[in-house]
Amino acid sequence: METTIIIIVAVVLVLSVAIKAIFFPPKFPESKTFKCARCAKISTHSDRTVEAWRRGFTKLYCSSCHQKWLQSQPQVKPSGGGCVSVLFIAALLPSAIIGFLKWIV
Ligand SMILES: [Zn+2]
């Protein structure tokens, strides 16, 4: 029963994202540059920072700071990836459902 609900919610979420992508093309930041939140360097947006900006991140990092950050992160083993993503989805689902309902209404 719970699995059915999860599948329905997942399908609805995927559909809403697809519909939104078709009818509402992705936005771009007004400025082509941003100030790095770590080293305060003015950098031009890349696909990565634009994507982060769309997701609502206010702190953007230049590519060199991003690389340093990546290197400082412990390597995620592929075997644990599935479990982490399930937890991630479980944590995001409530806010995603609320966002979807707001968007529909
Ligand atoms: Zn930086």
PDB file of N, CA and C and ligand atoms in Angstrom:
ATOM      1  N   MET A   1       0.838  -1.207   0.000  1.00  0.00           N
ATOM      2  CA  MET A   1       0.000   0.000   0.000  1.00  0.00           C
ATOM      3  C   MET A   1       0.870   1.254   0.000  1.00  0.00           C
ATOM      4  N   GLU A   2       1.830   1.284   0.913  1.00  0.00           N
ATOM      5  CA  GLU A   2       2.717   2.449   0.967  1.00  0.00           C
ATOM      6  C   GLU A   2       3.504   2.593  -0.326  1.00  0.00           C
ATOM      7  N   THR A   3       3.897   1.465  -0.884  1.00  0.00           N
ATOM      8  CA  THR A   3       4.664   1.492  -2.133  1.00  0.00           C
ATOM      9  C   THR A   3       3.831   2.124  -3.244  1.00  0.00           C
ATOM     10  N   THR A   4       2.531   1.785  -3.285  1.00  0.00           N
ATOM     11  CA  THR A   4       1.643   2.344  -4.312  1.00  0.00           C
ATOM     12  C   THR A   4       1.587   3.862  -4.194  1.00  0.00           C
ATOM     13  N   ILE A   5       1.450   4.356  -2.962  1.00  0.00           N
ATOM     14  CA  ILE A   5       1.384   5.806  -2.743  1.00  0.00           C
ATOM     15  C   ILE A   5       2.668   6.473  -3.216  1.00  0.00           C
ATOM     16  N   ILE A   6       3.795   5.861  -2.872  1.00  0.00           N
ATOM     17  CA  ILE A   6       5.094   6.426  -3.269  1.00  0.00           C
ATOM     18  C   ILE A   6       5.198   6.480  -4.787  1.00  0.00           C
ATOM     19  N   ILE A   7       4.744   5.405  -5.456  1.00  0.00           N
ATOM     20  CA  ILE A   7       4.814   5.361  -6.927  1.00  0.00           C
ATOM     21  C   ILE A   7       3.921   6.457  -7.521  1.00  0.00           C
ATOM     22  N   ILE A   8       2.703   6.611  -6.980  1.00  0.00           N
ATOM     23  CA  ILE A   8       1.776   7.636  -7.489  1.00  0.00           C
ATOM     24  C   ILE A   8       2.383   9.029  -7.310  1.00  0.00           C
ATOM     25  N   VAL A   9       2.910   9.287  -6.107  1.00  0.00           N
ATOM     26  CA  VAL A   9       3.519  10.601  -5.831  1.00  0.00           C
ATOM     27  C   VAL A   9       4.700  10.836  -6.767  1.00  0.00           C
ATOM     28  N   ALA A  10       5.516   9.796  -6.972  1.00  0.00           N
ATOM     29  CA  ALA A  10       6.688   9.927  -7.845  1.00  0.00           C
ATOM     30  C   ALA A  10       6.262  10.241  -9.272  1.00  0.00           C
ATOM     31  N   VAL A  11       5.226   9.552  -9.762  1.00  0.00           N
ATOM     32  CA  VAL A  11       4.737   9.774 -11.128  1.00  0.00           C
ATOM     33  C   VAL A  11       4.203  11.202 -11.261  1.00  0.00           C
ATOM     34  N   VAL A  12       3.427  11.630 -10.260  1.00  0.00           N
ATOM     35  CA  VAL A  12       2.865  12.986 -10.278  1.00  0.00           C
ATOM     36  C   VAL A  12       3.985  14.021 -10.289  1.00  0.00           C
ATOM     37  N   LEU A  13       5.013  13.800  -9.460  1.00  0.00           N
ATOM     38  CA  LEU A  13       6.129  14.740  -9.385  1.00  0.00           C
ATOM     39  C   LEU A  13       6.873  14.805 -10.712  1.00  0.00           C
ATOM     40  N   VAL A  14       7.141  13.632 -11.304  1.00  0.00           N
ATOM     41  CA  VAL A  14       7.866  13.596 -12.573  1.00  0.00           C
ATOM     42  C   VAL A  14       7.048  14.304 -13.648  1.00  0.00           C
ATOM     43  N   LEU A  15       5.742  14.047 -13.680  1.00  0.00           N
ATOM     44  CA  LEU A  15       4.866  14.687 -14.662  1.00  0.00           C
ATOM     45  C   LEU A  15       4.857  16.195 -14.470  1.00  0.00           C
ATOM     46  N   SER A  16       4.753  16.637 -13.218  1.00  0.00           N
ATOM     47  CA  SER A  16       4.690  18.073 -12.956  1.00  0.00           C
ATOM     48  C   SER A  16       5.977  18.752 -13.386  1.00  0.00           C
ATOM     49  N   VAL A  17       7.105  18.086 -13.146  1.00  0.00           N
ATOM     50  CA  VAL A  17       8.395  18.648 -13.561  1.00  0.00           C
ATOM     51  C   VAL A  17       8.458  18.718 -15.087  1.00  0.00           C
ATOM     52  N   ALA A  18       7.993  17.655 -15.754  1.00  0.00           N
ATOM     53  CA  ALA A  18       8.029  17.606 -17.216  1.00  0.00           C
ATOM     54  C   ALA A  18       7.128  18.688 -17.810  1.00  0.00           C
ATOM     55  N   ILE A  19       5.911  18.817 -17.275  1.00  0.00           N
ATOM     56  CA  ILE A  19       4.960  19.819 -17.769  1.00  0.00           C
ATOM     57  C   ILE A  19       5.519  21.224 -17.548  1.00  0.00           C
ATOM     58  N   LYS A  20       6.072  21.427 -16.366  1.00  0.00           N
ATOM     59  CA  LYS A  20       6.627  22.736 -16.046  1.00  0.00           C
ATOM     60  C   LYS A  20       7.781  23.084 -16.983  1.00  0.00           C
ATOM     61  N   ALA A  21       8.621  22.090 -17.289  1.00  0.00           N
ATOM     62  CA  ALA A  21       9.769  22.316 -18.162  1.00  0.00           C
ATOM     63  C   ALA A  21       9.318  22.672 -19.573  1.00  0.00           C
ATOM     64  N   ILE A  22       8.184  22.083 -20.001  1.00  0.00           N
ATOM     65  CA  ILE A  22       7.690  22.326 -21.363  1.00  0.00           C
ATOM     66  C   ILE A  22       7.037  23.710 -21.450  1.00  0.00           C
ATOM     67  N   PHE A  23       6.174  24.032 -20.483  1.00  0.00           N
ATOM     68  CA  PHE A  23       5.404  25.271 -20.561  1.00  0.00           C
ATOM     69  C   PHE A  23       6.120  26.462 -19.926  1.00  0.00           C
ATOM     70  N   PHE A  24       7.035  26.206 -19.019  1.00  0.00           N
ATOM     71  CA  PHE A  24       7.784  27.282 -18.372  1.00  0.00           C
ATOM     72  C   PHE A  24       9.275  27.017 -18.569  1.00  0.00           C
ATOM     73  N   PRO A  25       9.852  27.555 -19.643  1.00  0.00           N
ATOM     74  CA  PRO A  25      11.271  27.300 -19.898  1.00  0.00           C
ATOM     75  C   PRO A  25      12.130  27.770 -18.727  1.00  0.00           C
ATOM     76  N   PRO A  26      13.277  27.104 -18.527  1.00  0.00           N
ATOM     77  CA  PRO A  26      14.121  27.456 -17.375  1.00  0.00           C
ATOM     78  C   PRO A  26      14.576  28.904 -17.395  1.00  0.00           C
ATOM     79  N   LYS A  27      14.645  29.489 -16.225  1.00  0.00           N
ATOM     80  CA  LYS A  27      15.061  30.885 -16.096  1.00  0.00           C
ATOM     81  C   LYS A  27      16.585  30.974 -16.046  1.00  0.00           C
ATOM     82  N   PHE A  28      17.079  32.155 -16.346  1.00  0.00           N
ATOM     83  CA  PHE A  28      18.506  32.413 -16.215  1.00  0.00           C
ATOM     84  C   PHE A  28      18.710  33.596 -15.277  1.00  0.00           C
ATOM     85  N   PRO A  29      19.826  33.602 -14.575  1.00  0.00           N
ATOM     86  CA  PRO A  29      20.094  34.744 -13.681  1.00  0.00           C
ATOM     87  C   PRO A  29      20.147  36.047 -14.476  1.00  0.00           C
ATOM     88  N   GLU A  30      19.727  37.156 -13.841  1.00  0.00           N
ATOM     89  CA  GLU A  30      19.707  38.446 -14.537  1.00  0.00           C
ATOM     90  C   GLU A  30      21.116  38.885 -14.919  1.00  0.00           C
ATOM     91  N   SER A  31      22.050  38.625 -14.008  1.00  0.00           N
ATOM     92  CA  SER A  31      23.434  39.003 -14.275  1.00  0.00           C
ATOM     93  C   SER A  31      24.205  37.800 -14.788  1.00  0.00           C
ATOM     94  N   LYS A  32      25.162  38.063 -15.692  1.00  0.00           N
ATOM     95  CA  LYS A  32      25.975  36.952 -16.194  1.00  0.00           C
ATOM     96  C   LYS A  32      27.103  36.600 -15.232  1.00  0.00           C
ATOM     97  N   THR A  33      27.295  37.444 -14.240  1.00  0.00           N
ATOM     98  CA  THR A  33      28.364  37.185 -13.285  1.00  0.00           C
ATOM     99  C   THR A  33      27.800  37.048 -11.877  1.00  0.00           C
ATOM    100  N   PHE A  34      28.591  36.470 -10.999  1.00  0.00           N
ATOM    101  CA  PHE A  34      28.207  36.345  -9.594  1.00  0.00           C
ATOM    102  C   PHE A  34      29.464  36.467  -8.749  1.00  0.00           C
ATOM    103  N   LYS A  35      29.228  36.766  -7.475  1.00  0.00           N
ATOM    104  CA  LYS A  35      30.351  36.880  -6.544  1.00  0.00           C
ATOM    105  C   LYS A  35      30.482  35.559  -5.792  1.00  0.00           C
ATOM    106  N   CYS A  36      31.660  34.987  -5.840  1.00  0.00           N
ATOM    107  CA  CYS A  36      31.894  33.706  -5.164  1.00  0.00           C
ATOM    108  C   CYS A  36      31.677  33.876  -3.669  1.00  0.00           C
ATOM    109  N   ALA A  37      30.923  32.936  -3.074  1.00  0.00           N
ATOM    110  CA  ALA A  37      30.596  33.030  -1.650  1.00  0.00           C
ATOM    111  C   ALA A  37      31.792  32.685  -0.775  1.00  0.00           C
ATOM    112  N   ARG A  38      32.852  32.148  -1.364  1.00  0.00           N
ATOM    113  CA  ARG A  38      34.009  31.743  -0.565  1.00  0.00           C
ATOM    114  C   ARG A  38      35.163  32.729  -0.713  1.00  0.00           C
ATOM    115  N   CYS A  39      35.561  33.008  -1.976  1.00  0.00           N
ATOM    116  CA  CYS A  39      36.737  33.865  -2.174  1.00  0.00           C
ATOM    117  C   CYS A  39      36.345  35.264  -2.657  1.00  0.00           C
ATOM    118  N   ALA A  40      35.038  35.520  -2.841  1.00  0.00           N
ATOM    119  CA  ALA A  40      34.510  36.841  -3.224  1.00  0.00           C
ATOM    120  C   ALA A  40      34.976  37.285  -4.607  1.00  0.00           C
ATOM    121  N   LYS A  41      35.472  36.369  -5.395  1.00  0.00           N
ATOM    122  CA  LYS A  41      35.883  36.678  -6.759  1.00  0.00           C
ATOM    123  C   LYS A  41      34.636  36.791  -7.643  1.00  0.00           C
ATOM    124  N   ILE A  42      34.645  37.738  -8.584  1.00  0.00           N
ATOM    125  CA  ILE A  42      33.543  37.850  -9.532  1.00  0.00           C
ATOM    126  C   ILE A  42      33.782  36.850 -10.656  1.00  0.00           C
ATOM    127  N   SER A  43      32.823  35.938 -10.834  1.00  0.00           N
ATOM    128  CA  SER A  43      32.974  34.909 -11.850  1.00  0.00           C
ATOM    129  C   SER A  43      31.759  34.920 -12.770  1.00  0.00           C
ATOM    130  N   THR A  44      31.938  34.390 -13.963  1.00  0.00           N
ATOM    131  CA  THR A  44      30.803  34.267 -14.873  1.00  0.00           C
ATOM    132  C   THR A  44      30.079  32.951 -14.576  1.00  0.00           C
ATOM    133  N   HIS A  45      28.775  32.955 -14.791  1.00  0.00           N
ATOM    134  CA  HIS A  45      27.979  31.760 -14.511  1.00  0.00           C
ATOM    135  C   HIS A  45      28.358  30.624 -15.445  1.00  0.00           C
ATOM    136  N   SER A  46      28.348  29.427 -14.910  1.00  0.00           N
ATOM    137  CA  SER A  46      28.504  28.224 -15.721  1.00  0.00           C
ATOM    138  C   SER A  46      27.191  27.449 -15.619  1.00  0.00           C
ATOM    139  N   ASP A  47      27.106  26.352 -16.352  1.00  0.00           N
ATOM    140  CA  ASP A  47      25.902  25.517 -16.269  1.00  0.00           C
ATOM    141  C   ASP A  47      25.645  25.096 -14.824  1.00  0.00           C
ATOM    142  N   ARG A  48      26.742  24.817 -14.100  1.00  0.00           N
ATOM    143  CA  ARG A  48      26.626  24.363 -12.715  1.00  0.00           C
ATOM    144  C   ARG A  48      26.042  25.459 -11.818  1.00  0.00           C
ATOM    145  N   THR A  49      26.545  26.694 -11.949  1.00  0.00           N
ATOM    146  CA  THR A  49      26.064  27.761 -11.060  1.00  0.00           C
ATOM    147  C   THR A  49      24.652  28.197 -11.455  1.00  0.00           C
ATOM    148  N   VAL A  50      24.351  28.161 -12.758  1.00  0.00           N
ATOM    149  CA  VAL A  50      22.986  28.501 -13.189  1.00  0.00           C
ATOM    150  C   VAL A  50      21.994  27.497 -12.605  1.00  0.00           C
ATOM    151  N   GLU A  51      22.391  26.217 -12.653  1.00  0.00           N
ATOM    152  CA  GLU A  51      21.528  25.166 -12.099  1.00  0.00           C
ATOM    153  C   GLU A  51      21.343  25.363 -10.599  1.00  0.00           C
ATOM    154  N   ALA A  52      22.419  25.706  -9.909  1.00  0.00           N
ATOM    155  CA  ALA A  52      22.346  25.956  -8.463  1.00  0.00           C
ATOM    156  C   ALA A  52      21.457  27.165  -8.189  1.00  0.00           C
ATOM    157  N   TRP A  53      21.598  28.191  -9.018  1.00  0.00           N
ATOM    158  CA  TRP A  53      20.795  29.409  -8.876  1.00  0.00           C
ATOM    159  C   TRP A  53      19.311  29.094  -9.038  1.00  0.00           C
ATOM    160  N   ARG A  54      18.986  28.260 -10.039  1.00  0.00           N
ATOM    161  CA  ARG A  54      17.584  27.867 -10.268  1.00  0.00           C
ATOM    162  C   ARG A  54      17.025  27.109  -9.078  1.00  0.00           C
ATOM    163  N   ARG A  55      17.892  26.345  -8.409  1.00  0.00           N
ATOM    164  CA  ARG A  55      17.439  25.566  -7.257  1.00  0.00           C
ATOM    165  C   ARG A  55      17.334  26.422  -6.004  1.00  0.00           C
ATOM    166  N   GLY A  56      17.634  27.706  -6.138  1.00  0.00           N
ATOM    167  CA  GLY A  56      17.428  28.614  -5.020  1.00  0.00           C
ATOM    168  C   GLY A  56      18.636  28.809  -4.123  1.00  0.00           C
ATOM    169  N   PHE A  57      19.808  28.316  -4.579  1.00  0.00           N
ATOM    170  CA  PHE A  57      21.009  28.527  -3.771  1.00  0.00           C
ATOM    171  C   PHE A  57      21.436  29.981  -3.909  1.00  0.00           C
ATOM    172  N   THR A  58      21.613  30.649  -2.789  1.00  0.00           N
ATOM    173  CA  THR A  58      22.057  32.038  -2.828  1.00  0.00           C
ATOM    174  C   THR A  58      23.582  32.118  -2.772  1.00  0.00           C
ATOM    175  N   LYS A  59      24.207  31.084  -2.213  1.00  0.00           N
ATOM    176  CA  LYS A  59      25.664  31.059  -2.135  1.00  0.00           C
ATOM    177  C   LYS A  59      26.194  30.281  -3.328  1.00  0.00           C
ATOM    178  N   LEU A  60      26.837  30.997  -4.241  1.00  0.00           N
ATOM    179  CA  LEU A  60      27.412  30.349  -5.417  1.00  0.00           C
ATOM    180  C   LEU A  60      28.928  30.402  -5.310  1.00  0.00           C
ATOM    181  N   TYR A  61      29.562  29.353  -5.810  1.00  0.00           N
ATOM    182  CA  TYR A  61      31.024  29.256  -5.703  1.00  0.00           C
ATOM    183  C   TYR A  61      31.642  29.211  -7.093  1.00  0.00           C
ATOM    184  N   CYS A  62      32.786  29.894  -7.232  1.00  0.00           N
ATOM    185  CA  CYS A  62      33.499  29.861  -8.503  1.00  0.00           C
ATOM    186  C   CYS A  62      34.048  28.453  -8.734  1.00  0.00           C
ATOM    187  N   SER A  63      34.497  28.179  -9.965  1.00  0.00           N
ATOM    188  CA  SER A  63      34.882  26.800 -10.298  1.00  0.00           C
ATOM    189  C   SER A  63      36.059  26.321  -9.450  1.00  0.00           C
ATOM    190  N   SER A  64      37.026  27.188  -9.146  1.00  0.00           N
ATOM    191  CA  SER A  64      38.178  26.721  -8.365  1.00  0.00           C
ATOM    192  C   SER A  64      37.768  26.400  -6.932  1.00  0.00           C
ATOM    193  N   CYS A  65      36.871  27.217  -6.344  1.00  0.00           N
ATOM    194  CA  CYS A  65      36.389  26.920  -4.993  1.00  0.00           C
ATOM    195  C   CYS A  65      35.531  25.657  -5.004  1.00  0.00           C
ATOM    196  N   HIS A  66      34.769  25.482  -6.090  1.00  0.00           N
ATOM    197  CA  HIS A  66      33.924  24.296  -6.203  1.00  0.00           C
ATOM    198  C   HIS A  66      34.804  23.040  -6.256  1.00  0.00           C
ATOM    199  N   GLN A  67      35.900  23.120  -7.019  1.00  0.00           N
ATOM    200  CA  GLN A  67      36.814  21.972  -7.107  1.00  0.00           C
ATOM    201  C   GLN A  67      37.421  21.656  -5.749  1.00  0.00           C
ATOM    202  N   LYS A  68      37.809  22.713  -5.018  1.00  0.00           N
ATOM    203  CA  LYS A  68      38.384  22.510  -3.681  1.00  0.00           C
ATOM    204  C   LYS A  68      37.352  21.858  -2.770  1.00  0.00           C
ATOM    205  N   TRP A  69      36.108  22.323  -2.900  1.00  0.00           N
ATOM    206  CA  TRP A  69      35.035  21.766  -2.072  1.00  0.00           C
ATOM    207  C   TRP A  69      34.827  20.289  -2.398  1.00  0.00           C
ATOM    208  N   LEU A  70      34.838  19.970  -3.712  1.00  0.00           N
ATOM    209  CA  LEU A  70      34.653  18.576  -4.134  1.00  0.00           C
ATOM    210  C   LEU A  70      35.757  17.692  -3.559  1.00  0.00           C
ATOM    211  N   GLN A  71      36.997  18.203  -3.608  1.00  0.00           N
ATOM    212  CA  GLN A  71      38.133  17.418  -3.117  1.00  0.00           C
ATOM    213  C   GLN A  71      38.065  17.218  -1.609  1.00  0.00           C
ATOM    214  N   SER A  72      37.423  18.163  -0.908  1.00  0.00           N
ATOM    215  CA  SER A  72      37.336  18.053   0.549  1.00  0.00           C
ATOM    216  C   SER A  72      36.229  17.093   0.976  1.00  0.00           C
ATOM    217  N   GLN A  73      35.352  16.742   0.017  1.00  0.00           N
ATOM    218  CA  GLN A  73      34.249  15.837   0.351  1.00  0.00           C
ATOM    219  C   GLN A  73      34.729  14.393   0.347  1.00  0.00           C
ATOM    220  N   PRO A  74      34.292  13.593   1.308  1.00  0.00           N
ATOM    221  CA  PRO A  74      34.636  12.162   1.277  1.00  0.00           C
ATOM    222  C   PRO A  74      33.997  11.504   0.056  1.00  0.00           C
ATOM    223  N   GLN A  75      34.742  10.591  -0.546  1.00  0.00           N
ATOM    224  CA  GLN A  75      34.239   9.918  -1.748  1.00  0.00           C
ATOM    225  C   GLN A  75      33.041   9.042  -1.383  1.00  0.00           C
ATOM    226  N   VAL A  76      31.950   9.203  -2.119  1.00  0.00           N
ATOM    227  CA  VAL A  76      30.748   8.407  -1.872  1.00  0.00           C
ATOM    228  C   VAL A  76      30.882   7.094  -2.638  1.00  0.00           C
ATOM    229  N   LYS A  77      30.779   5.998  -1.918  1.00  0.00           N
ATOM    230  CA  LYS A  77      30.870   4.700  -2.571  1.00  0.00           C
ATOM    231  C   LYS A  77      29.556   4.391  -3.289  1.00  0.00           C
ATOM    232  N   PRO A  78      29.642   3.852  -4.520  1.00  0.00           N
ATOM    233  CA  PRO A  78      28.429   3.584  -5.299  1.00  0.00           C
ATOM    234  C   PRO A  78      27.432   2.691  -4.569  1.00  0.00           C
ATOM    235  N   SER A  79      27.922   1.750  -3.735  1.00  0.00           N
ATOM    236  CA  SER A  79      27.027   0.811  -3.071  1.00  0.00           C
ATOM    237  C   SER A  79      26.075   1.532  -2.106  1.00  0.00           C
ATOM    238  N   GLY A  80      26.550   2.640  -1.515  1.00  0.00           N
ATOM    239  CA  GLY A  80      25.715   3.391  -0.571  1.00  0.00           C
ATOM    240  C   GLY A  80      24.851   4.424  -1.253  1.00  0.00           C
ATOM    241  N   GLY A  81      25.041   4.632  -2.562  1.00  0.00           N
ATOM    242  CA  GLY A  81      24.339   5.704  -3.276  1.00  0.00           C
ATOM    243  C   GLY A  81      22.840   5.551  -3.261  1.00  0.00           C
ATOM    244  N   GLY A  82      22.361   4.301  -3.451  1.00  0.00           N
ATOM    245  CA  GLY A  82      20.918   4.066  -3.507  1.00  0.00           C
ATOM    246  C   GLY A  82      20.242   4.430  -2.212  1.00  0.00           C
ATOM    247  N   CYS A  83      20.852   4.046  -1.109  1.00  0.00           N
ATOM    248  CA  CYS A  83      20.286   4.320   0.215  1.00  0.00           C
ATOM    249  C   CYS A  83      20.235   5.819   0.465  1.00  0.00           C
ATOM    250  N   VAL A  84      21.313   6.505   0.104  1.00  0.00           N
ATOM    251  CA  VAL A  84      21.377   7.952   0.323  1.00  0.00           C
ATOM    252  C   VAL A  84      20.302   8.657  -0.489  1.00  0.00           C
ATOM    253  N   SER A  85      20.125   8.245  -1.756  1.00  0.00           N
ATOM    254  CA  SER A  85      19.143   8.917  -2.598  1.00  0.00           C
ATOM    255  C   SER A  85      17.721   8.666  -2.090  1.00  0.00           C
ATOM    256  N   VAL A  86      17.469   7.482  -1.535  1.00  0.00           N
ATOM    257  CA  VAL A  86      16.147   7.195  -0.973  1.00  0.00           C
ATOM    258  C   VAL A  86      15.880   8.124   0.209  1.00  0.00           C
ATOM    259  N   LEU A  87      16.882   8.293   1.071  1.00  0.00           N
ATOM    260  CA  LEU A  87      16.742   9.196   2.217  1.00  0.00           C
ATOM    261  C   LEU A  87      16.532  10.621   1.734  1.00  0.00           C
ATOM    262  N   PHE A  88      17.275  10.988   0.702  1.00  0.00           N
ATOM    263  CA  PHE A  88      17.196  12.324   0.129  1.00  0.00           C
ATOM    264  C   PHE A  88      15.784  12.585  -0.398  1.00  0.00           C
ATOM    265  N   ILE A  89      15.227  11.624  -1.143  1.00  0.00           N
ATOM    266  CA  ILE A  89      13.877  11.763  -1.695  1.00  0.00           C
ATOM    267  C   ILE A  89      12.859  11.829  -0.564  1.00  0.00           C
ATOM    268  N   ALA A  90      13.039  10.971   0.462  1.00  0.00           N
ATOM    269  CA  ALA A  90      12.122  10.949   1.593  1.00  0.00           C
ATOM    270  C   ALA A  90      12.115  12.299   2.312  1.00  0.00           C
ATOM    271  N   ALA A  91      13.285  12.925   2.375  1.00  0.00           N
ATOM    272  CA  ALA A  91      13.385  14.224   3.042  1.00  0.00           C
ATOM    273  C   ALA A  91      12.768  15.323   2.192  1.00  0.00           C
ATOM    274  N   LEU A  92      12.843  15.172   0.873  1.00  0.00           N
ATOM    275  CA  LEU A  92      12.367  16.221  -0.036  1.00  0.00           C
ATOM    276  C   LEU A  92      10.877  16.095  -0.362  1.00  0.00           C
ATOM    277  N   LEU A  93      10.343  14.888  -0.269  1.00  0.00           N
ATOM    278  CA  LEU A  93       8.971  14.640  -0.714  1.00  0.00           C
ATOM    279  C   LEU A  93       7.930  15.600  -0.110  1.00  0.00           C
ATOM    280  N   PRO A  94       7.894  15.773   1.220  1.00  0.00           N
ATOM    281  CA  PRO A  94       6.850  16.643   1.773  1.00  0.00           C
ATOM    282  C   PRO A  94       6.875  18.049   1.173  1.00  0.00           C
ATOM    283  N   SER A  95       8.057  18.660   1.074  1.00  0.00           N
ATOM    284  CA  SER A  95       8.136  20.006   0.526  1.00  0.00           C
ATOM    285  C   SER A  95       7.817  20.006  -0.965  1.00  0.00           C
ATOM    286  N   ALA A  96       8.201  18.926  -1.648  1.00  0.00           N
ATOM    287  CA  ALA A  96       7.907  18.823  -3.076  1.00  0.00           C
ATOM    288  C   ALA A  96       6.399  18.739  -3.311  1.00  0.00           C
ATOM    289  N   ILE A  97       5.699  17.991  -2.462  1.00  0.00           N
ATOM    290  CA  ILE A  97       4.245  17.844  -2.602  1.00  0.00           C
ATOM    291  C   ILE A  97       3.572  19.193  -2.340  1.00  0.00           C
ATOM    292  N   ILE A  98       4.011  19.882  -1.296  1.00  0.00           N
ATOM    293  CA  ILE A  98       3.431  21.188  -0.978  1.00  0.00           C
ATOM    294  C   ILE A  98       3.664  22.167  -2.133  1.00  0.00           C
ATOM    295  N   GLY A  99       4.894  22.148  -2.664  1.00  0.00           N
ATOM    296  CA  GLY A  99       5.234  23.021  -3.782  1.00  0.00           C
ATOM    297  C   GLY A  99       4.382  22.719  -4.997  1.00  0.00           C
ATOM    298  N   PHE A 100       4.179  21.429  -5.239  1.00  0.00           N
ATOM    299  CA  PHE A 100       3.383  21.009  -6.382  1.00  0.00           C
ATOM    300  C   PHE A 100       1.933  21.453  -6.223  1.00  0.00           C
ATOM    301  N   LEU A 101       1.386  21.283  -5.021  1.00  0.00           N
ATOM    302  CA  LEU A 101      -0.004  21.681  -4.767  1.00  0.00           C
ATOM    303  C   LEU A 101      -0.176  23.185  -4.934  1.00  0.00           C
ATOM    304  N   LYS A 102       0.779  23.944  -4.424  1.00  0.00           N
ATOM    305  CA  LYS A 102       0.728  25.408  -4.574  1.00  0.00           C
ATOM    306  C   LYS A 102       0.751  25.790  -6.052  1.00  0.00           C
ATOM    307  N   TRP A 103       1.577  25.061  -6.813  1.00  0.00           N
ATOM    308  CA  TRP A 103       1.759  25.371  -8.223  1.00  0.00           C
ATOM    309  C   TRP A 103       0.475  25.055  -8.986  1.00  0.00           C
ATOM    310  N   ILE A 104      -0.179  23.948  -8.631  1.00  0.00           N
ATOM    311  CA  ILE A 104      -1.409  23.516  -9.309  1.00  0.00           C
ATOM    312  C   ILE A 104      -2.544  24.481  -9.001  1.00  0.00           C
ATOM    313  N   VAL A 105      -2.653  24.917  -7.729  1.00  0.00           N
ATOM    314  CA  VAL A 105      -3.742  25.818  -7.308  1.00  0.00           C
ATOM    315  C   VAL A 105      -3.385  27.238  -7.671  1.00  0.00           C
TER     316      VAL A 105
HETATM  317 ZN    ZN B   1      35.811  31.257  -5.211  1.00  0.00          ZN
END
